[in-house]
XYZ file of N, CA and C in Angstrom:
798
model
N 4.784 -2.300 6.382
C 4.602 -3.388 5.261
C 4.131 -4.768 6.059
N 4.988 -4.764 7.248
C 4.535 -6.353 8.169
C 3.437 -6.573 8.475
N 2.723 -5.477 9.008
C 1.240 -5.216 9.855
C 0.297 -5.507 8.518
N 0.245 -5.330 7.483
C -0.593 -5.089 6.189
C -1.253 -6.789 5.894
N -0.431 -7.502 6.651
C -0.842 -8.993 6.297
C -1.059 -9.787 7.466
N -1.626 -10.977 7.573
C -1.692 -11.751 8.710
C -0.720 -12.584 9.182
N -0.048 -13.105 8.387
C 1.167 -13.855 8.474
C 2.150 -13.278 7.850
N 2.237 -12.097 7.982
C 3.695 -11.280 7.563
C 5.020 -11.515 8.448
N 4.788 -11.806 9.388
C 6.163 -11.874 10.029
C 6.685 -13.513 10.054
N 6.195 -14.421 9.902
C 6.449 -15.722 9.745
C 7.049 -15.800 8.247
N 5.942 -15.115 7.634
C 6.906 -15.213 5.768
C 8.408 -14.336 5.876
N 8.015 -13.197 6.921
C 9.138 -12.442 6.549
C 10.596 -13.340 7.036
N 10.213 -14.226 8.158
C 11.247 -14.778 8.595
C 11.496 -15.792 8.091
N 10.998 -16.874 7.122
C 11.106 -18.234 6.329
C 11.830 -17.377 5.495
N 11.195 -16.020 4.507
C 12.078 -15.501 3.261
C 13.337 -15.133 3.849
N 13.692 -14.660 4.621
C 15.069 -13.934 5.137
C 16.113 -15.524 5.713
N 15.216 -16.509 6.009
C 16.161 -17.797 6.275
C 16.781 -18.198 4.676
N 15.695 -18.167 4.183
C 16.009 -18.805 2.548
C 17.008 -17.754 1.874
N 16.946 -16.605 2.125
C 17.763 -15.417 1.599
C 19.049 -15.532 1.997
N 19.314 -16.052 3.374
C 20.682 -15.947 3.931
C 21.459 -17.032 3.363
N 20.518 -18.560 3.338
C 20.995 -19.430 2.549
C 21.352 -19.672 1.399
N 20.610 -18.898 0.563
C 21.037 -18.808 -0.788
C 22.308 -17.599 -0.894
N 22.335 -16.404 -0.124
C 23.720 -15.971 -0.037
C 24.945 -16.690 0.122
N 24.862 -17.676 1.215
C 25.651 -18.653 1.678
C 26.268 -19.348 0.027
N 25.356 -19.918 -0.076
C 25.842 -20.951 -1.225
C 26.073 -19.987 -2.482
N 25.677 -18.652 -2.876
C 26.433 -17.947 -3.896
C 27.914 -17.966 -3.449
N 28.291 -17.734 -2.424
C 29.563 -17.595 -1.750
C 30.231 -18.510 -1.838
N 29.824 -19.799 -1.695
C 30.569 -21.235 -1.867
C 30.719 -21.551 -3.285
N 29.974 -21.095 -3.884
C 30.117 -21.441 -5.613
C 31.444 -20.628 -5.742
N 31.321 -19.480 -5.388
C 32.212 -18.321 -5.820
C 33.902 -18.721 -5.525
N 33.796 -19.344 -4.308
C 35.043 -19.294 -3.522
C 35.582 -20.555 -3.709
N 34.572 -21.528 -3.784
C 35.071 -23.145 -3.885
C 34.588 -23.591 -5.273
N 33.868 -23.183 -6.052
C 33.630 -23.906 -7.453
C 32.743 -24.942 -7.095
N 32.010 -24.875 -6.284
C 31.156 -26.156 -5.862
C 29.703 -25.390 -5.971
N 28.809 -25.877 -7.218
C 27.508 -25.371 -7.414
C 26.604 -26.510 -6.720
N 27.078 -27.265 -5.876
C 25.738 -28.184 -5.379
C 24.838 -27.394 -4.148
N 25.209 -26.583 -3.314
C 24.329 -26.251 -2.724
C 23.221 -25.193 -3.412
N 23.888 -24.386 -4.166
C 23.188 -23.172 -4.674
C 21.985 -23.914 -5.588
N 22.704 -25.427 -6.561
C 21.785 -25.816 -7.096
C 20.218 -26.670 -6.467
N 20.817 -27.167 -5.243
C 20.161 -27.777 -4.304
C 19.067 -27.036 -4.195
N 19.267 -25.490 -3.661
C 18.762 -24.401 -2.917
C 17.299 -23.886 -3.970
N 17.817 -24.018 -5.319
C 17.063 -23.396 -6.181
C 16.304 -24.305 -7.302
N 17.051 -25.494 -7.478
C 16.516 -26.443 -8.291
C 15.825 -27.557 -7.701
N 16.374 -27.744 -6.202
C 15.959 -29.045 -5.540
C 16.262 -30.345 -5.898
N 17.290 -30.514 -6.432
C 18.100 -31.617 -7.125
C 19.705 -31.698 -7.032
N 20.204 -32.651 -7.144
C 21.728 -32.914 -6.836
C 22.148 -32.495 -8.638
N 23.103 -31.532 -8.058
C 24.032 -31.108 -9.246
C 24.598 -32.016 -10.297
N 24.328 -31.685 -11.636
C 24.700 -32.467 -12.705
C 25.869 -33.021 -12.588
N 26.790 -33.934 -12.774
C 28.259 -33.943 -12.870
C 28.542 -33.302 -13.789
N 30.027 -32.806 -13.473
C 30.513 -31.956 -14.493
C 30.362 -30.551 -14.601
N 29.580 -30.231 -14.124
C 29.035 -28.883 -14.184
C 29.752 -27.748 -13.346
N 30.367 -27.228 -14.435
C 31.211 -26.047 -13.737
C 31.053 -24.497 -13.470
N 31.344 -23.935 -12.475
C 30.598 -22.738 -12.171
C 30.993 -21.611 -13.491
N 30.074 -21.214 -14.151
C 30.227 -20.002 -15.155
C 29.379 -18.838 -14.557
N 29.752 -17.661 -15.548
C 28.827 -16.343 -14.973
C 27.391 -16.817 -15.299
N 27.308 -17.592 -16.431
C 25.751 -17.833 -16.828
C 24.943 -18.734 -16.155
N 25.845 -19.662 -15.614
C 25.252 -21.047 -14.543
C 24.810 -20.018 -13.401
N 25.546 -19.195 -12.790
C 25.348 -18.775 -11.366
C 24.509 -17.752 -11.896
N 24.147 -17.089 -12.646
C 23.270 -15.745 -13.016
C 21.849 -16.391 -13.293
N 21.795 -17.760 -13.716
C 20.357 -18.638 -14.297
C 19.978 -18.905 -12.535
N 20.720 -19.399 -11.878
C 20.448 -20.084 -10.327
C 20.161 -19.222 -9.326
N 20.942 -17.639 -9.306
C 20.567 -16.700 -8.478
C 19.109 -16.526 -9.036
N 18.817 -15.957 -10.582
C 17.452 -15.871 -10.855
C 16.782 -16.517 -10.146
N 16.671 -17.917 -10.101
C 15.725 -18.946 -9.833
C 15.319 -18.590 -8.135
N 16.879 -18.362 -7.348
C 16.719 -18.535 -6.028
C 15.704 -17.127 -5.710
N 16.242 -15.916 -6.317
C 15.235 -14.904 -6.113
C 14.284 -14.919 -6.662
N 13.642 -15.808 -7.420
C 12.120 -16.188 -7.537
C 11.359 -16.907 -6.505
N 12.312 -17.760 -5.950
C 11.568 -18.660 -4.628
C 11.697 -17.707 -3.508
N 12.590 -16.855 -3.622
C 12.110 -15.811 -2.188
C 11.126 -15.068 -2.626
N 10.929 -14.237 -3.711
C 9.914 -13.759 -3.779
C 8.574 -14.514 -3.731
N 8.791 -15.859 -3.982
C 7.322 -16.432 -3.879
C 7.173 -16.748 -2.314
N 8.088 -17.180 -1.760
C 7.943 -17.759 -0.563
C 7.252 -16.366 0.485
N 7.609 -14.924 0.063
C 7.183 -13.778 0.779
C 5.575 -13.659 0.230
N 5.262 -13.784 -1.025
C 4.049 -13.536 -1.465
C 3.075 -14.518 -1.031
N 3.374 -15.770 -1.194
C 2.618 -16.936 -0.718
C 2.062 -17.276 0.814
N 3.446 -16.899 1.630
C 3.242 -17.289 3.292
C 2.651 -16.034 3.812
N 2.705 -14.680 3.229
C 2.278 -13.484 4.172
C 0.487 -13.869 4.346
N -0.363 -14.331 3.764
C -1.504 -14.691 3.984
C -2.195 -13.302 3.451
N -3.474 -13.305 3.766
C -4.217 -12.308 3.072
C -4.248 -11.263 3.850
N -4.794 -9.966 3.567
C -4.470 -8.985 4.378
C -5.049 -8.717 5.437
N -4.490 -7.843 6.383
C -5.010 -7.709 7.896
C -6.392 -7.426 8.084
N -7.477 -7.602 8.768
C -8.678 -7.034 9.157
C -9.607 -8.132 9.138
N -10.452 -7.732 9.647
C -11.755 -8.807 9.584
C -11.753 -9.251 8.685
N -12.261 -10.840 8.769
C -12.376 -11.886 7.303
C -13.915 -11.595 6.960
N -14.289 -11.210 5.850
C -15.377 -11.116 5.438
C -16.479 -12.735 5.565
N -17.678 -12.576 5.737
C -18.334 -13.513 5.586
C -18.427 -14.477 4.088
N -18.208 -15.597 4.258
C -17.501 -16.654 3.073
C -18.822 -17.762 2.961
N -19.392 -17.739 1.840
C -20.189 -19.281 1.915
C -19.183 -20.176 1.688
N -19.941 -21.351 1.470
C -19.119 -22.682 1.556
C -18.044 -23.020 0.619
N -18.620 -22.665 -0.747
C -17.796 -22.805 -2.073
C -16.886 -21.760 -2.182
N -16.656 -20.808 -1.152
C -15.644 -19.633 -1.598
C -14.723 -20.506 -0.527
N -15.282 -20.915 0.484
C -14.037 -21.540 1.540
C -13.235 -22.916 1.016
N -14.337 -23.426 0.265
C -13.639 -24.523 -0.508
C -12.678 -24.267 -1.823
N -12.965 -23.175 -2.291
C -12.080 -22.818 -3.404
C -10.569 -22.464 -2.586
N -10.899 -21.357 -1.912
C -9.515 -21.344 -1.156
C -8.585 -22.214 -0.806
N -9.543 -23.123 0.016
C -8.542 -24.305 0.200
C -8.075 -25.238 -1.032
N -9.112 -24.901 -2.093
C -8.206 -26.080 -3.329
C -7.191 -25.007 -3.902
N -7.140 -24.058 -3.747
C -5.976 -23.081 -4.350
C -4.743 -23.214 -3.645
N -4.949 -23.373 -2.750
C -3.781 -23.347 -1.233
C -3.252 -24.818 -1.691
N -4.198 -25.341 -1.916
C -3.264 -27.248 -2.175
C -2.843 -27.132 -3.334
N -3.323 -26.318 -4.510
C -2.672 -26.433 -5.857
C -1.529 -25.818 -5.578
N -1.173 -24.311 -5.110
C -0.376 -23.654 -4.826
C 0.894 -24.684 -4.056
N 0.491 -25.578 -3.112
C 1.434 -26.583 -2.589
C 1.987 -27.788 -3.192
N 1.210 -28.291 -4.287
C 1.321 -29.337 -5.203
C 2.319 -28.889 -6.277
N 1.968 -27.704 -6.646
C 2.447 -26.962 -7.760
C 4.347 -27.308 -7.502
N 4.382 -27.007 -6.113
C 5.884 -27.107 -5.514
C 6.332 -28.512 -5.523
N 5.588 -29.206 -5.636
C 6.008 -31.017 -5.747
C 6.625 -31.141 -6.984
N 6.435 -30.296 -7.899
C 7.198 -30.572 -9.339
C 8.467 -30.375 -8.846
N 9.347 -29.717 -8.034
C 10.681 -28.996 -7.870
C 11.062 -29.779 -6.674
N 10.033 -29.722 -5.373
C 10.820 -30.067 -4.198
C 11.059 -31.413 -3.705
N 9.727 -32.310 -4.331
C 9.694 -33.788 -3.579
C 9.380 -34.768 -4.634
N 9.825 -34.346 -6.061
C 9.506 -35.416 -7.517
C 10.334 -36.393 -7.356
N 11.304 -36.514 -6.396
C 12.254 -37.526 -6.502
C 11.915 -38.635 -5.372
N 10.923 -37.932 -4.246
C 10.478 -38.517 -3.199
C 9.520 -39.355 -3.072
N 8.375 -39.103 -3.974
C 7.531 -40.013 -4.152
C 7.006 -40.749 -5.600
N 5.856 -41.723 -5.002
C 6.476 -42.583 -6.294
C 5.333 -42.636 -7.173
N 4.112 -41.359 -7.138
C 3.334 -41.021 -8.173
C 4.032 -40.086 -9.143
N 3.787 -39.758 -10.297
C 4.192 -38.461 -10.980
C 3.689 -37.297 -10.265
N 4.546 -36.616 -9.931
C 3.951 -35.115 -9.558
C 2.969 -34.361 -10.134
N 3.108 -34.506 -11.592
C 2.161 -33.906 -12.712
C 1.228 -34.249 -12.318
N 0.871 -35.359 -12.190
C -0.662 -36.092 -11.996
C -1.453 -35.610 -10.678
N -0.586 -35.207 -9.685
C -1.133 -34.504 -8.390
C -1.481 -33.437 -8.688
N -0.488 -32.681 -9.511
C -1.108 -30.991 -9.703
C -2.332 -30.938 -10.653
N -2.129 -31.599 -11.803
C -3.419 -31.912 -12.532
C -4.812 -31.948 -11.745
N -4.461 -33.110 -10.813
C -5.939 -33.380 -10.142
C -6.224 -31.989 -9.037
N -5.284 -31.551 -8.326
C -5.630 -30.568 -7.842
C -6.263 -29.155 -8.631
N -5.644 -28.890 -9.733
C -6.342 -28.128 -10.170
C -7.223 -28.457 -11.142
N -8.018 -29.461 -11.264
C -9.082 -29.942 -11.732
C -10.322 -29.241 -10.804
N -9.973 -29.818 -9.306
C -10.813 -29.362 -8.232
C -10.989 -27.708 -8.385
N -9.748 -27.095 -8.568
C -9.909 -25.849 -8.538
C -10.694 -25.036 -9.797
N -10.957 -26.155 -10.588
C -11.720 -25.553 -11.756
C -13.267 -25.676 -11.718
N -13.425 -27.049 -10.604
C -14.855 -27.000 -10.497
C -15.417 -25.967 -9.611
N -14.544 -25.930 -8.737
C -14.797 -24.687 -7.671
C -14.762 -23.507 -8.116
N -14.257 -23.203 -8.945
C -14.110 -21.682 -9.384
C -15.386 -21.366 -10.456
N -16.200 -22.575 -10.941
C -17.248 -22.566 -11.517
C -18.444 -22.276 -10.832
N -18.389 -22.519 -9.435
C -19.248 -22.306 -8.359
C -19.279 -20.851 -7.871
N -18.068 -20.411 -7.595
C -18.026 -19.379 -6.799
C -17.996 -17.875 -8.112
N -17.729 -18.358 -8.941
C -17.908 -17.331 -10.129
C -19.286 -16.964 -10.734
N -19.916 -18.113 -11.147
C -21.294 -17.887 -11.151
C -21.477 -17.366 -12.488
N -20.761 -17.488 -13.632
C -20.895 -16.891 -14.841
C -19.879 -17.625 -15.794
N -20.251 -17.967 -17.010
C -19.593 -18.500 -17.987
C -19.257 -19.787 -17.600
N -20.175 -20.678 -17.080
C -19.751 -21.890 -16.586
C -19.684 -22.949 -17.576
N -20.563 -22.586 -18.675
C -20.235 -23.517 -19.633
C -18.845 -23.961 -20.485
N -18.761 -22.510 -20.999
C -17.157 -22.822 -21.670
C -15.996 -22.381 -20.794
N -16.116 -21.843 -19.805
C -14.907 -21.697 -18.878
C -14.911 -23.419 -18.127
N -15.672 -23.900 -17.681
C -15.280 -24.804 -16.740
C -15.209 -25.795 -17.640
N -15.888 -25.920 -18.928
C -15.657 -26.865 -20.187
C -13.962 -26.745 -20.221
N -13.826 -25.984 -20.494
C -12.082 -25.650 -21.143
C -11.388 -26.101 -19.734
N -11.405 -25.951 -18.884
C -10.765 -26.281 -17.674
C -10.993 -27.918 -17.610
N -12.035 -28.375 -17.245
C -12.150 -29.887 -17.188
C -11.468 -30.745 -17.944
N -11.540 -30.516 -19.468
C -11.109 -30.713 -20.651
C -9.316 -30.606 -20.170
N -8.964 -29.664 -20.292
C -7.519 -29.283 -19.834
C -6.919 -30.016 -18.699
N -7.244 -29.786 -17.356
C -6.420 -30.324 -16.527
C -6.928 -31.766 -16.087
N -8.285 -32.364 -16.826
C -8.968 -33.730 -16.156
C -8.263 -34.477 -17.106
N -8.129 -33.828 -18.324
C -7.290 -34.489 -19.463
C -6.082 -35.210 -19.038
N -5.291 -33.907 -18.468
C -3.784 -34.128 -17.781
C -3.806 -35.380 -16.899
N -4.666 -35.429 -16.281
C -4.969 -36.222 -14.943
C -5.209 -37.456 -15.542
N -5.980 -37.597 -16.931
C -6.150 -39.115 -16.813
C -5.059 -39.532 -17.663
N -4.334 -38.492 -18.912
C -2.856 -38.848 -19.357
C -2.280 -39.421 -18.071
N -1.892 -38.518 -17.056
C -0.812 -38.998 -16.220
C -0.991 -40.569 -15.754
N -1.992 -40.668 -15.362
C -2.443 -41.995 -14.792
C -2.278 -43.052 -15.989
N -2.746 -42.867 -17.105
C -2.204 -43.705 -18.060
C -0.938 -43.936 -18.378
N -0.325 -43.013 -18.176
C 1.287 -42.976 -18.524
C 2.180 -43.712 -17.424
N 1.223 -43.878 -16.111
C 1.789 -44.606 -14.847
C 1.715 -46.213 -15.280
N 0.206 -46.557 -15.972
C -0.005 -48.071 -16.135
C 0.608 -48.287 -17.309
N 1.382 -47.572 -18.245
C 1.966 -48.328 -19.254
C 1.402 -47.877 -20.523
N 0.298 -46.916 -20.476
C -0.559 -46.742 -21.768
C -0.387 -45.244 -22.284
N 0.342 -45.444 -23.205
C 0.844 -44.092 -23.711
C -0.162 -43.482 -24.353
N -0.225 -42.121 -24.712
C -1.581 -41.335 -25.288
C -0.743 -40.619 -26.311
N -1.837 -40.242 -27.301
C -0.917 -39.706 -28.842
C -0.702 -37.953 -28.407
N 0.249 -37.287 -28.839
C 0.755 -36.267 -28.392
C -0.370 -35.047 -28.763
N -1.352 -35.689 -29.986
C -2.347 -34.834 -30.588
C -3.181 -34.584 -28.927
N -3.522 -35.558 -28.143
C -4.306 -35.253 -26.760
C -3.688 -34.326 -26.035
N -2.577 -34.623 -26.083
C -1.814 -33.529 -24.845
C -1.902 -32.074 -25.402
N -1.682 -31.819 -26.864
C -1.523 -30.623 -27.149
C -3.357 -30.201 -26.830
N -4.173 -30.598 -27.323
C -5.621 -30.491 -27.098
C -5.813 -30.095 -25.751
N -5.168 -30.933 -24.748
C -5.587 -30.753 -23.214
C -4.727 -29.638 -22.502
N -3.712 -29.095 -23.353
C -2.971 -28.302 -23.062
C -3.644 -26.896 -23.739
N -3.955 -26.662 -24.726
C -4.827 -25.589 -25.223
C -5.927 -25.508 -24.127
N -6.719 -26.497 -24.313
C -8.193 -26.460 -23.099
C -7.588 -25.587 -21.785
N -6.594 -25.958 -21.305
C -6.092 -25.612 -20.209
C -5.649 -23.936 -20.229
N -5.002 -23.652 -21.318
C -4.755 -22.427 -21.704
C -6.058 -21.421 -21.676
N -6.980 -21.612 -22.500
C -8.202 -21.422 -22.892
C -9.008 -20.834 -21.608
N -8.957 -22.050 -20.462
C -9.489 -21.965 -19.172
C -8.888 -21.031 -18.285
N -7.480 -20.478 -18.656
C -6.636 -19.595 -17.682
C -7.078 -17.878 -18.057
N -7.104 -18.317 -19.613
C -7.626 -17.127 -20.275
C -8.895 -16.396 -19.339
N -9.631 -17.118 -19.552
C -10.969 -17.289 -19.668
C -11.549 -16.741 -17.728
N -10.619 -17.475 -16.935
C -10.363 -17.139 -15.338
C -9.860 -15.822 -15.322
N -8.907 -15.540 -15.734
C -8.183 -14.088 -15.652
C -9.092 -12.832 -16.025
N -9.930 -13.367 -16.923
C -10.930 -12.281 -17.441
C -12.053 -11.988 -16.582
N -12.292 -13.295 -16.093
C -13.423 -13.158 -15.112
C -12.797 -12.442 -13.974
N -11.530 -12.661 -13.334
C -11.050 -11.906 -11.981
C -10.865 -10.645 -12.207
N -10.576 -9.904 -13.321
C -10.392 -8.725 -13.712
C -11.650 -7.789 -13.514
N -12.796 -8.779 -14.020
C -14.121 -7.670 -13.621
C -14.881 -7.926 -12.241
N -14.017 -8.727 -11.742
C -14.745 -9.373 -10.208
C -13.807 -8.203 -9.211
N -14.374 -7.488 -8.141
C -13.730 -6.870 -7.043
C -13.157 -7.461 -6.132
N -13.424 -8.738 -6.411
C -12.921 -9.355 -4.922
C -11.232 -10.194 -5.293
N -11.017 -9.895 -6.256
C -9.182 -10.192 -6.915
C -8.558 -8.681 -7.320
N -7.470 -8.228 -6.630
C -6.888 -7.373 -6.814
C -6.052 -7.420 -8.148
N -5.854 -5.925 -8.592
C -5.727 -5.805 -9.993
C -3.716 -6.561 -9.981
N -3.024 -6.478 -9.172
C -1.976 -7.200 -9.296
C -2.133 -8.839 -9.129
N -2.621 -9.333 -8.555
C -3.128 -10.834 -8.388
C -3.504 -11.086 -10.096
N -4.225 -10.315 -10.629
C -4.385 -10.638 -12.271
C -3.103 -10.595 -12.718
N -2.572 -9.514 -12.288
C -1.172 -9.747 -13.267
C -0.036 -10.607 -13.269
N -0.091 -11.014 -11.916
C 0.638 -12.297 -11.968
C 0.171 -13.540 -12.766
N -1.241 -13.617 -13.129
C -1.612 -14.733 -13.386
C -1.367 -14.495 -15.269
N -1.671 -13.472 -15.640
C -0.939 -12.965 -16.696
C 0.456 -13.395 -17.362
N 1.173 -12.701 -16.029
C 2.643 -13.285 -16.474
C 3.444 -14.562 -16.497
N 2.285 -15.160 -15.606
C 2.539 -16.892 -15.638
C 2.222 -17.744 -17.109
N 1.204 -16.946 -17.686
C 1.075 -17.432 -19.107
C 1.984 -16.615 -20.312
N 2.339 -15.176 -19.934
C 3.213 -14.876 -20.933
C 4.895 -15.159 -20.947
N 5.121 -15.015 -19.386
C 6.539 -14.560 -18.952
C 7.152 -16.388 -19.766
N 6.506 -17.443 -19.501
C 7.204 -18.929 -20.352
C 7.879 -18.595 -21.824
N 6.995 -17.788 -22.588
C 6.969 -17.607 -23.966
C 8.200 -16.680 -24.366
N 8.563 -15.607 -23.206
C 9.916 -14.676 -23.029
C 10.911 -15.567 -22.779
N 10.647 -16.509 -22.102
C 11.855 -16.889 -20.867
C 12.404 -18.141 -22.296
N 11.671 -18.474 -23.200
C 12.100 -19.695 -24.085
C 13.345 -18.777 -24.915
N 12.760 -17.510 -25.258
C 13.566 -16.534 -26.059
C 14.995 -16.154 -25.380
N 14.660 -16.020 -23.865
C 16.110 -15.873 -23.537
C 16.959 -17.114 -23.159
N 16.362 -18.324 -23.080
C 17.216 -19.577 -23.010
C 17.948 -19.758 -24.391
N 17.572 -19.195 -25.409
C 18.370 -19.497 -26.603
C 19.571 -19.391 -26.930
N 20.234 -18.364 -26.059
C 21.466 -18.237 -25.934
C 22.455 -19.055 -25.596
N 21.589 -20.063 -24.293
C 22.442 -21.064 -23.810
C 21.850 -22.383 -23.873
N 22.228 -22.808 -25.441
C 22.021 -24.336 -25.614
C 22.617 -25.236 -25.083
N 23.647 -25.062 -24.270
C 24.643 -25.679 -23.764
C 24.243 -25.469 -22.167
N 23.738 -24.962 -21.743
C 23.661 -24.584 -20.214
C 22.857 -25.393 -19.477
N 23.379 -26.285 -18.697
C 22.707 -27.261 -17.998
C 21.745 -26.809 -17.079
N 21.769 -25.460 -16.538
C 20.822 -25.002 -15.598
C 19.866 -24.245 -16.137
N 19.898 -23.925 -17.604
C 18.929 -22.882 -18.300
C 17.597 -23.187 -18.224
N 17.133 -24.437 -18.412
C 15.904 -25.004 -18.545
C 15.257 -24.994 -17.308
N 16.030 -25.573 -16.350
C 15.416 -25.649 -15.025
C 15.196 -24.268 -14.217
N 16.238 -23.607 -14.706
C 15.982 -22.023 -13.633
C 15.172 -21.438 -14.242
N 15.205 -21.255 -15.084
C 13.896 -20.751 -16.409
C 12.682 -21.139 -15.707
N 12.375 -22.396 -15.996
C 11.283 -22.976 -15.461
C 10.669 -22.835 -14.323
N 11.516 -22.367 -13.076
C 10.945 -22.201 -11.505
C 10.583 -20.792 -11.874
N 10.832 -19.728 -12.554
C 10.315 -18.529 -12.668
C 9.026 -18.669 -12.946
N 8.730 -19.791 -13.753
C 7.192 -19.833 -14.299
C 6.473 -20.463 -13.355
N 6.872 -21.649 -12.914
C 6.222 -22.233 -11.669
C 6.082 -21.101 -10.804
N 6.976 -20.284 -10.130
C 6.545 -19.521 -8.873
C 5.760 -18.581 -9.171
N 5.729 -17.964 -10.604
C 4.571 -16.879 -10.760
C 3.392 -17.864 -10.703
N 2.960 -18.823 -11.451
C 1.979 -19.704 -11.310
C 1.456 -19.965 -9.899
N 2.122 -20.228 -8.574
C 2.306 -20.176 -7.480
C 2.014 -19.000 -6.662
N 2.311 -18.150 -6.914
C 1.906 -16.753 -6.670
C 0.481 -16.348 -7.067
N 0.122 -16.489 -8.272
C -1.402 -16.286 -8.771
C -2.337 -17.287 -7.917
N -1.807 -18.339 -7.925
C -2.860 -19.276 -6.966
C -2.785 -18.829 -5.718
N -2.107 -18.607 -5.053
C -1.887 -18.027 -3.447
C -2.722 -16.972 -3.202
N -2.561 -15.792 -4.342
C -3.040 -14.678 -4.251
C -4.344 -14.859 -4.400
N -5.052 -15.421 -5.009
C -6.103 -15.603 -5.902
C -6.950 -16.026 -4.579
N -6.241 -16.764 -3.620
C -6.870 -17.589 -2.332
C -6.845 -16.449 -1.456
N -5.560 -15.439 -1.517
C -5.570 -14.503 -0.333
C -6.622 -13.634 -0.193
N -7.104 -12.878 -1.716
C -8.042 -12.026 -1.841
C -9.117 -12.170 -1.771
N -9.740 -13.694 -1.462
C -10.996 -13.960 -0.868
C -10.987 -13.911 0.430
N -10.265 -13.647 1.124
C -10.157 -13.570 2.590
C -9.711 -11.853 2.832
N -9.962 -11.282 1.960
C -9.596 -9.682 2.223
C -10.814 -9.361 2.708
N -10.418 -7.961 3.963
C -11.326 -7.560 4.453
C -12.393 -6.608 3.247
N -13.163 -6.447 3.493
C -14.233 -5.905 2.429
C -14.921 -4.577 3.038
N -14.654 -3.419 2.304
C -15.450 -2.393 2.800
C -16.799 -2.405 3.077
N -16.805 -1.525 4.206
C -18.319 -1.953 4.867
C -19.347 -0.551 4.447
N -20.530 -0.875 4.044
C -21.477 0.382 3.759
C -21.539 1.125 4.697
N -21.620 2.557 4.687
C -22.057 3.381 5.847
C -23.474 3.115 6.290
N -23.341 3.084 7.608
C -24.663 3.368 8.448
C -25.382 4.424 8.013
N -26.853 4.399 7.932
C -27.895 5.294 7.156
C -28.446 5.265 8.643
N -28.287 6.758 9.087
C -28.945 7.317 10.127
C -30.407 7.895 9.955
N -31.420 7.038 10.852
C -32.879 7.654 10.590
C -32.792 8.827 11.076
N -33.470 9.279 10.500
C -34.399 10.949 10.524
C -34.994 10.927 11.417
N -35.072 12.147 12.554
C -36.018 12.470 13.303
C -37.345 12.749 13.019
């Protein structure tokens, strides 16, 4: 398995290190009752005061940690091994934009408290660029697909900027942008499904990123007072989205079957 992807060995190393740190943090939580290390490794934040180690909190945080571990492997392993196909400028730009969007999505968890600007603005702006480049690469349904994406992610970018300068936007506008972004995602996944440049598994991760949040809301209902429930289950949704973005970029650089050479008859 490690030879099937171009960056598999570094990805395995990073995933292994994270898994080892996660295991140590779980042991610390079980032995000393200190959730601090596990909380930081999975939610990238300081543990809320007064939170006790319970079976529920431990289970949710471990679920978030396992999601990060799987996401690290899927993202860092890179495209499949083999000669990279010839790519036009728009395809190369889309790959870069997809990787940037993957990294900025992590900002929502990893560095949100370290930067002066709201991380959601950065994520929305990165996704807006992805929308524009997808329009050029797919070459189909540009009017509706691109329009929905621009309205959704472009709208959220503007809303975030207005929020930073103290200009609140009505909730109805956010709802419209959210529905537009959802429509764009559905149309893009449909286009990827019918395009042999993307693997079925990649599309499946994208579908899961849309469907799983609904399922997770139902799962969280039994834990209304659990401090880690919303954060941990939110991690699962974000990791699925990051995997879809990264795999969409990986697949564009996957080796393509070469047509058989035709031998001229004598």
